[in-house]
Coordinates of C-alpha atoms and ligand atoms in Angstrom, one line a residue:
X1 CA -37.1 -8.7 8.5
X2 CA -36.3 -6.8 5.5
X3 CA -36.8 -3.0 5.1
X4 CA -37.2 -1.9 2.0
X5 CA -38.0 2.0 0.3
X6 CA -38.6 4.1 -2.6
X7 CA -37.5 7.9 -2.4
X8 CA -39.0 9.5 -4.9
X9 CA -39.1 13.4 -5.4
X10 CA -42.5 13.5 -3.7
X11 CA -43.2 10.6 -2.1
X12 CA -41.1 8.3 -0.1
X13 CA -42.5 4.5 0.8
X14 CA -41.1 2.5 3.3
X15 CA -41.9 -1.2 3.9
X16 CA -40.9 -4.1 6.4
X17 CA -41.2 -7.3 4.9
X18 CA -40.9 -10.8 5.5
X19 CA -38.4 -13.2 3.4
X20 CA -40.3 -15.5 0.9
X21 CA -39.0 -18.5 -1.8
X22 CA -39.6 -15.1 -4.6
X23 CA -42.1 -12.3 -3.6
X24 CA -41.2 -10.6 0.0
X25 CA -44.7 -10.2 2.1
X26 CA -45.2 -6.5 3.0
X27 CA -45.7 -6.9 6.9
X28 CA -45.9 -2.7 7.1
X29 CA -46.2 0.0 4.3
X30 CA -45.9 3.6 5.0
X31 CA -45.7 6.7 2.7
X32 CA -43.9 9.9 3.7
X33 CA -43.7 13.7 1.5
X34 CA -40.5 13.6 0.9
X35 CA -39.9 17.6 1.1
X36 CA -41.3 17.7 4.3
X37 CA -38.2 16.0 6.0
X38 CA -34.9 17.0 6.3
X39 CA -32.9 14.2 5.5
X40 CA -33.7 10.7 5.1
X41 CA -32.8 9.3 9.0
X42 CA -35.9 11.6 9.8
X43 CA -38.1 9.7 7.6
X44 CA -36.5 6.7 9.1
X45 CA -36.9 8.1 12.6
X46 CA -41.0 8.6 11.6
X47 CA -41.0 5.1 10.5
X48 CA -39.7 3.7 13.0
X49 CA -42.3 5.7 15.6
X50 CA -45.3 4.4 13.3
X51 CA -44.8 0.8 12.5
X52 CA -42.5 0.0 15.7
X53 CA -40.1 -2.9 14.3
X54 CA -40.5 -6.3 16.5
X55 CA -37.7 -7.9 14.9
X56 CA -34.0 -7.2 13.7
X57 CA -33.6 -5.9 10.5
X58 CA -31.3 -8.1 8.3
X59 CA -30.8 -6.4 5.0
X60 CA -32.0 -2.7 3.8
X61 CA -32.6 -2.0 0.3
X62 CA -34.0 1.7 -1.0
X63 CA -34.4 2.8 -4.6
X64 CA -33.5 6.4 -5.1
X65 CA -34.5 9.3 -8.0
X66 CA -31.4 10.3 -9.0
X67 CA -27.9 8.4 -9.8
X68 CA -26.1 6.5 -7.2
X69 CA -22.1 6.6 -6.7
X70 CA -20.3 4.8 -4.1
X71 CA -23.8 4.0 -2.6
X72 CA -24.6 7.6 -2.0
X73 CA -27.0 9.5 -4.1
X74 CA -27.9 12.9 -4.6
X75 CA -31.9 13.0 -5.7
X76 CA -32.8 14.7 -8.9
X77 CA -35.7 17.0 -7.1
X78 CA -34.7 17.1 -3.7
X79 CA -32.0 19.0 -1.9
X80 CA -30.8 16.7 0.4
X81 CA -28.3 13.2 -0.4
X82 CA -28.6 9.7 1.0
X83 CA -26.2 7.0 2.0
X84 CA -26.2 3.6 2.5
X85 CA -24.2 4.4 5.9
X86 CA -26.9 6.6 7.3
X87 CA -29.4 3.5 6.4
X88 CA -27.0 0.9 8.4
X89 CA -26.5 3.2 11.5
X90 CA -30.4 3.7 11.8
X91 CA -31.4 -0.1 11.0
X92 CA -28.1 -1.6 12.7
X93 CA -28.8 -3.9 8.9
X94 CA -25.4 -6.3 8.2
X95 CA -25.8 -4.9 4.6
X96 CA -27.6 -1.9 3.5
X97 CA -27.7 -0.8 -0.4
X98 CA -29.1 2.1 -2.1
X99 CA -30.3 1.4 -5.9
X100 CA -31.4 4.0 -8.6
X101 CA -35.5 4.1 -8.3
X102 CA -36.0 2.4 -11.4
X103 CA -33.5 -0.4 -11.2
X104 CA -35.4 -1.2 -7.8
X105 CA -38.8 -1.2 -9.7
X106 CA -37.0 -3.2 -12.0
X107 CA -36.5 -6.1 -9.7
X108 CA -40.4 -6.2 -9.3
X109 CA -41.2 -7.0 -12.8
X110 CA -40.5 -10.9 -12.6
X111 CA -42.5 -11.2 -9.4
X112 CA -45.8 -9.3 -10.6
X113 CA -49.1 -11.5 -11.6
X114 CA -51.3 -10.7 -14.1
X115 CA -53.8 -8.7 -12.5
X116 CA -51.0 -6.3 -11.3
X117 CA -50.6 -5.9 -14.9
X118 CA -52.4 -4.3 -18.3
X119 CA -51.5 -5.4 -21.6
X120 CA -51.3 -3.0 -24.2
X121 CA -49.6 -5.5 -26.5
X122 CA -49.8 -9.1 -26.3
X123 CA -46.6 -9.6 -28.5
X124 CA -44.7 -12.9 -28.4
X125 CA -42.7 -12.9 -25.4
X126 CA -39.0 -14.3 -25.9
X127 CA -38.2 -16.6 -22.8
X128 CA -34.5 -15.6 -23.6
X129 CA -34.8 -12.1 -24.5
X130 CA -34.0 -9.2 -22.4
X131 CA -36.8 -6.8 -20.7
X132 CA -36.7 -2.9 -19.9
X133 CA -38.8 -0.7 -17.5
X134 CA -40.1 3.3 -18.5
X135 CA -41.6 5.0 -16.0
X136 CA -42.9 8.9 -16.0
X137 CA -43.9 10.0 -12.6
X138 CA -42.3 13.0 -11.3
X139 CA -39.3 12.4 -13.6
X140 CA -38.8 10.2 -16.3
X141 CA -36.7 7.0 -15.3
X142 CA -35.7 4.1 -17.9
X143 CA -33.9 0.9 -16.7
X144 CA -32.5 -2.5 -18.1
X145 CA -32.8 -6.2 -17.5
X146 CA -30.4 -8.0 -18.9
X147 CA -30.5 -11.7 -19.4
X148 CA -27.4 -12.9 -17.8
X149 CA -27.2 -16.8 -17.2
X150 CA -31.0 -17.3 -17.7
X151 CA -32.2 -14.9 -15.4
X152 CA -33.0 -10.9 -15.5
X153 CA -30.7 -8.6 -14.3
X154 CA -31.9 -4.9 -13.5
X155 CA -29.4 -2.5 -15.0
X156 CA -29.8 1.3 -14.3
X157 CA -29.6 4.0 -16.6
X158 CA -30.3 7.6 -17.0
X159 CA -31.8 7.3 -20.0
X160 CA -34.2 10.4 -19.2
X161 CA -31.6 12.5 -19.5
X162 CA -31.1 11.8 -23.0
X163 CA -31.9 14.0 -26.1
X164 CA -35.0 13.9 -27.2
X165 CA -36.1 13.1 -30.3
X166 CA -39.1 14.6 -32.0
X167 CA -40.4 12.5 -35.1
X168 CA -43.4 15.4 -36.3
X169 CA -43.3 18.7 -37.5
X170 CA -45.5 20.0 -34.4
X171 CA -43.0 17.6 -31.9
X172 CA -39.9 20.0 -33.8
X173 CA -41.8 22.9 -33.1
X174 CA -42.6 22.1 -29.7
X175 CA -38.2 20.8 -29.6
X176 CA -38.0 24.5 -30.5
X177 CA -40.2 26.1 -28.5
X178 CA -38.8 24.3 -25.1
X179 CA -35.0 24.9 -26.3
X180 CA -35.7 28.6 -26.0
X181 CA -36.6 28.0 -22.6
X182 CA -34.2 25.3 -21.3
X183 CA -31.3 25.5 -24.0
X184 CA -31.2 21.7 -23.9
X185 CA -34.1 19.4 -24.3
X186 CA -33.8 16.0 -22.3
X187 CA -36.8 13.5 -22.9
X188 CA -37.7 14.2 -19.5
X189 CA -38.6 17.8 -20.5
X190 CA -41.5 16.2 -21.9
X191 CA -42.0 12.5 -20.1
X192 CA -43.1 13.4 -16.7
X193 CA -45.3 15.2 -14.7
X194 CA -43.9 18.8 -15.2
X195 CA -42.8 17.7 -18.9
X196 CA -46.7 17.4 -19.5
X197 CA -46.9 21.4 -18.5
X198 CA -44.5 21.8 -20.9
X199 CA -46.5 20.5 -23.5
X200 CA -49.4 22.2 -22.3
X201 CA -47.4 25.0 -22.6
X202 CA -46.4 24.8 -26.4
X203 CA -50.0 23.5 -27.2
X204 CA -51.9 26.7 -25.6
X205 CA -49.4 29.0 -27.0
X206 CA -47.9 29.9 -23.4
X207 CA -51.6 30.8 -22.4
X208 CA -52.7 28.6 -19.2
X209 CA -56.2 27.7 -19.7
X210 CA -58.7 27.6 -16.9
X211 CA -58.9 23.6 -16.1
X212 CA -55.1 24.4 -15.5
X213 CA -55.3 27.7 -13.7
X214 CA -58.0 26.4 -11.1
X215 CA -55.7 23.6 -10.5
X216 CA -53.9 23.5 -6.9
X217 CA -49.7 24.0 -7.3
X218 CA -48.1 21.0 -8.3
X219 CA -51.7 19.5 -9.5
X220 CA -51.3 20.9 -13.2
X221 CA -50.2 17.6 -14.9
X222 CA -53.0 16.0 -13.5
X223 CA -55.7 18.8 -14.3
X224 CA -54.2 18.7 -17.7
X225 CA -54.6 15.1 -18.1
X226 CA -58.6 15.2 -16.9
X227 CA -59.3 18.4 -18.8
X228 CA -58.3 16.2 -22.0
X229 CA -60.2 13.1 -21.0
X230 CA -63.1 15.1 -20.0
X231 CA -63.0 16.6 -23.8
X232 CA -62.8 19.9 -21.6
X233 CA -60.2 21.6 -23.8
X234 CA -59.0 21.0 -26.9
X235 CA -55.5 22.3 -26.6
X236 CA -55.3 20.3 -23.8
X237 CA -56.5 17.3 -25.5
X238 CA -53.7 17.6 -27.8
X239 CA -51.1 18.0 -25.5
X240 CA -52.4 14.5 -23.8
X241 CA -52.0 13.3 -27.4
X242 CA -48.6 14.7 -27.6
X243 CA -47.3 13.7 -24.4
X244 CA -48.8 9.9 -24.9
X245 CA -47.1 9.2 -28.5
X246 CA -44.1 10.6 -27.4
X247 CA -44.4 8.5 -24.6
X248 CA -44.6 5.4 -26.9
X249 CA -42.4 6.3 -29.0
X250 CA -39.7 6.7 -26.3
X251 CA -40.7 3.5 -24.6
X252 CA -39.7 1.7 -28.5
X253 CA -36.7 3.6 -28.6
X254 CA -36.1 2.0 -25.1
X255 CA -36.9 -1.3 -26.0
X256 CA -34.9 -1.2 -29.1
X257 CA -31.7 -0.3 -27.3
X258 CA -32.4 -3.2 -24.6
X259 CA -33.5 -5.5 -27.0
X260 CA -36.4 -6.1 -25.0
X261 CA -38.1 -9.3 -26.7
X262 CA -39.1 -10.6 -23.3
X263 CA -41.0 -7.4 -22.7
X264 CA -41.6 -3.6 -22.0
X265 CA -42.6 -2.3 -18.5
X266 CA -44.3 1.0 -18.0
X267 CA -44.4 2.0 -14.7
X268 CA -44.7 4.9 -13.1
X269 CA -47.9 7.4 -11.8
X270 CA -48.8 8.9 -15.1
X271 CA -49.8 5.7 -16.9
X272 CA -52.3 4.3 -14.4
X273 CA -54.4 7.6 -14.6
X274 CA -54.8 7.9 -18.3
X275 CA -55.1 4.2 -18.8
X276 CA -58.2 4.9 -21.3
X277 CA -55.7 7.0 -23.8
X278 CA -53.1 4.8 -23.7
X279 CA -55.1 1.7 -24.9
X280 CA -56.5 3.8 -27.6
X281 CA -53.6 2.9 -30.3
X282 CA -51.5 6.4 -30.1
X283 CA -49.1 5.2 -28.1
X284 CA -48.6 1.2 -29.4
X285 CA -48.8 2.8 -33.1
X286 CA -45.9 5.7 -32.0
X287 CA -44.1 2.5 -30.4
X288 CA -44.0 0.3 -33.7
X289 CA -43.8 2.6 -36.4
X290 CA -40.0 2.4 -36.4
X291 CA -39.0 0.7 -39.5
X292 CA -36.4 -1.2 -40.2
X293 CA -37.6 -2.2 -36.5
X294 CA -41.1 -2.6 -36.7
X295 CA -41.3 -6.5 -37.0
X296 CA -39.3 -6.8 -33.9
X297 CA -41.1 -3.8 -31.8
X298 CA -44.3 -5.6 -32.9
X299 CA -43.7 -8.9 -31.3
X300 CA -42.4 -7.3 -27.9
X301 CA -45.0 -8.0 -25.3
X302 CA -45.8 -4.3 -23.3
X303 CA -47.4 -4.0 -20.0
X304 CA -48.1 -1.4 -17.8
X305 CA -47.3 -1.8 -14.0
X306 CA -50.6 -1.0 -12.6
X307 CA -48.9 -1.5 -8.7
X308 CA -48.2 1.7 -7.4
X309 CA -46.2 0.4 -5.1
X310 CA -43.9 -2.0 -7.6
X311 CA -40.6 0.2 -6.7
X312 CA -40.7 -0.4 -2.7
X313 CA -41.6 -4.1 -3.8
X314 CA -38.5 -4.1 -6.0
X315 CA -36.4 -3.4 -3.5
X316 CA -37.6 -5.7 -0.9
X317 CA -37.1 -8.5 -3.9
X318 CA -33.4 -7.2 -4.0
X319 CA -33.2 -7.7 -0.4
X320 CA -34.6 -11.0 0.1
X321 CA -32.0 -12.1 -2.5
X322 CA -29.1 -10.4 -0.6
Ligands
ZN401 ZN1 -56.1 23.2 -22.1

């Protein structure tokens, strides 16, 4: 039996899987609010009480939202850190591995089925090419899948913390405002839930509009996208348009950096909630409009990952190969 996990800034998913040829099968899957636990071992204990594993755990793989150094990770948005040693201590697994969360998710893309993906651009897939994954959620994650000896090998990155590159006068104005607030503007200041709130602040001139005032704490990003999609507030419409265009552009940047001719995968919690806006065209237009590379970008297959458990599935795929 395999243990797989996906530890995010908001939610932690843990699952037990059985081995399979390519795609391990989930026996049990549970979600826990990351912030309500004092450390990761407490979540493991809660999981043990909930699912009562019946067989020994052979391998354990956990993706975490932060850089992994020497099998230890300090989570970007959580006070505690996490180590492979505590997973081994709890599970008794012969091997426990920590991966960056996007690296974990990247392991899922080769086993996802067509109904778990939504095509934004069919493109012309190159079976010998690389792929990339970009995922906006609580933060912004990016990963590469390099083709090595015919197989796609996930490679982590902290690309979400690279500098935001504005393209239009409006984006330059937004960069100025955010630089005044934060000093430095990485892409994650715009492309994640709290990032959408930053964009909202810009389009509303610092004012908070009624749909967002009514939102429960933490639900502001969802309130902004809902107000935008319902046409309830013109400034929220502009905020979501700016967000989607910047998201498409960054996906194109990542596609170029990784030469992702085999595919660009858009994961994370936000994309499935704004699918109609992603499909409207501004995302793909920003993705492609990068001369002299526009022809290559127009040939890259671009798909949204609809499976909300792709992170934990990818961790299980990695464990399955151990
Ligand atoms: Zn508004």
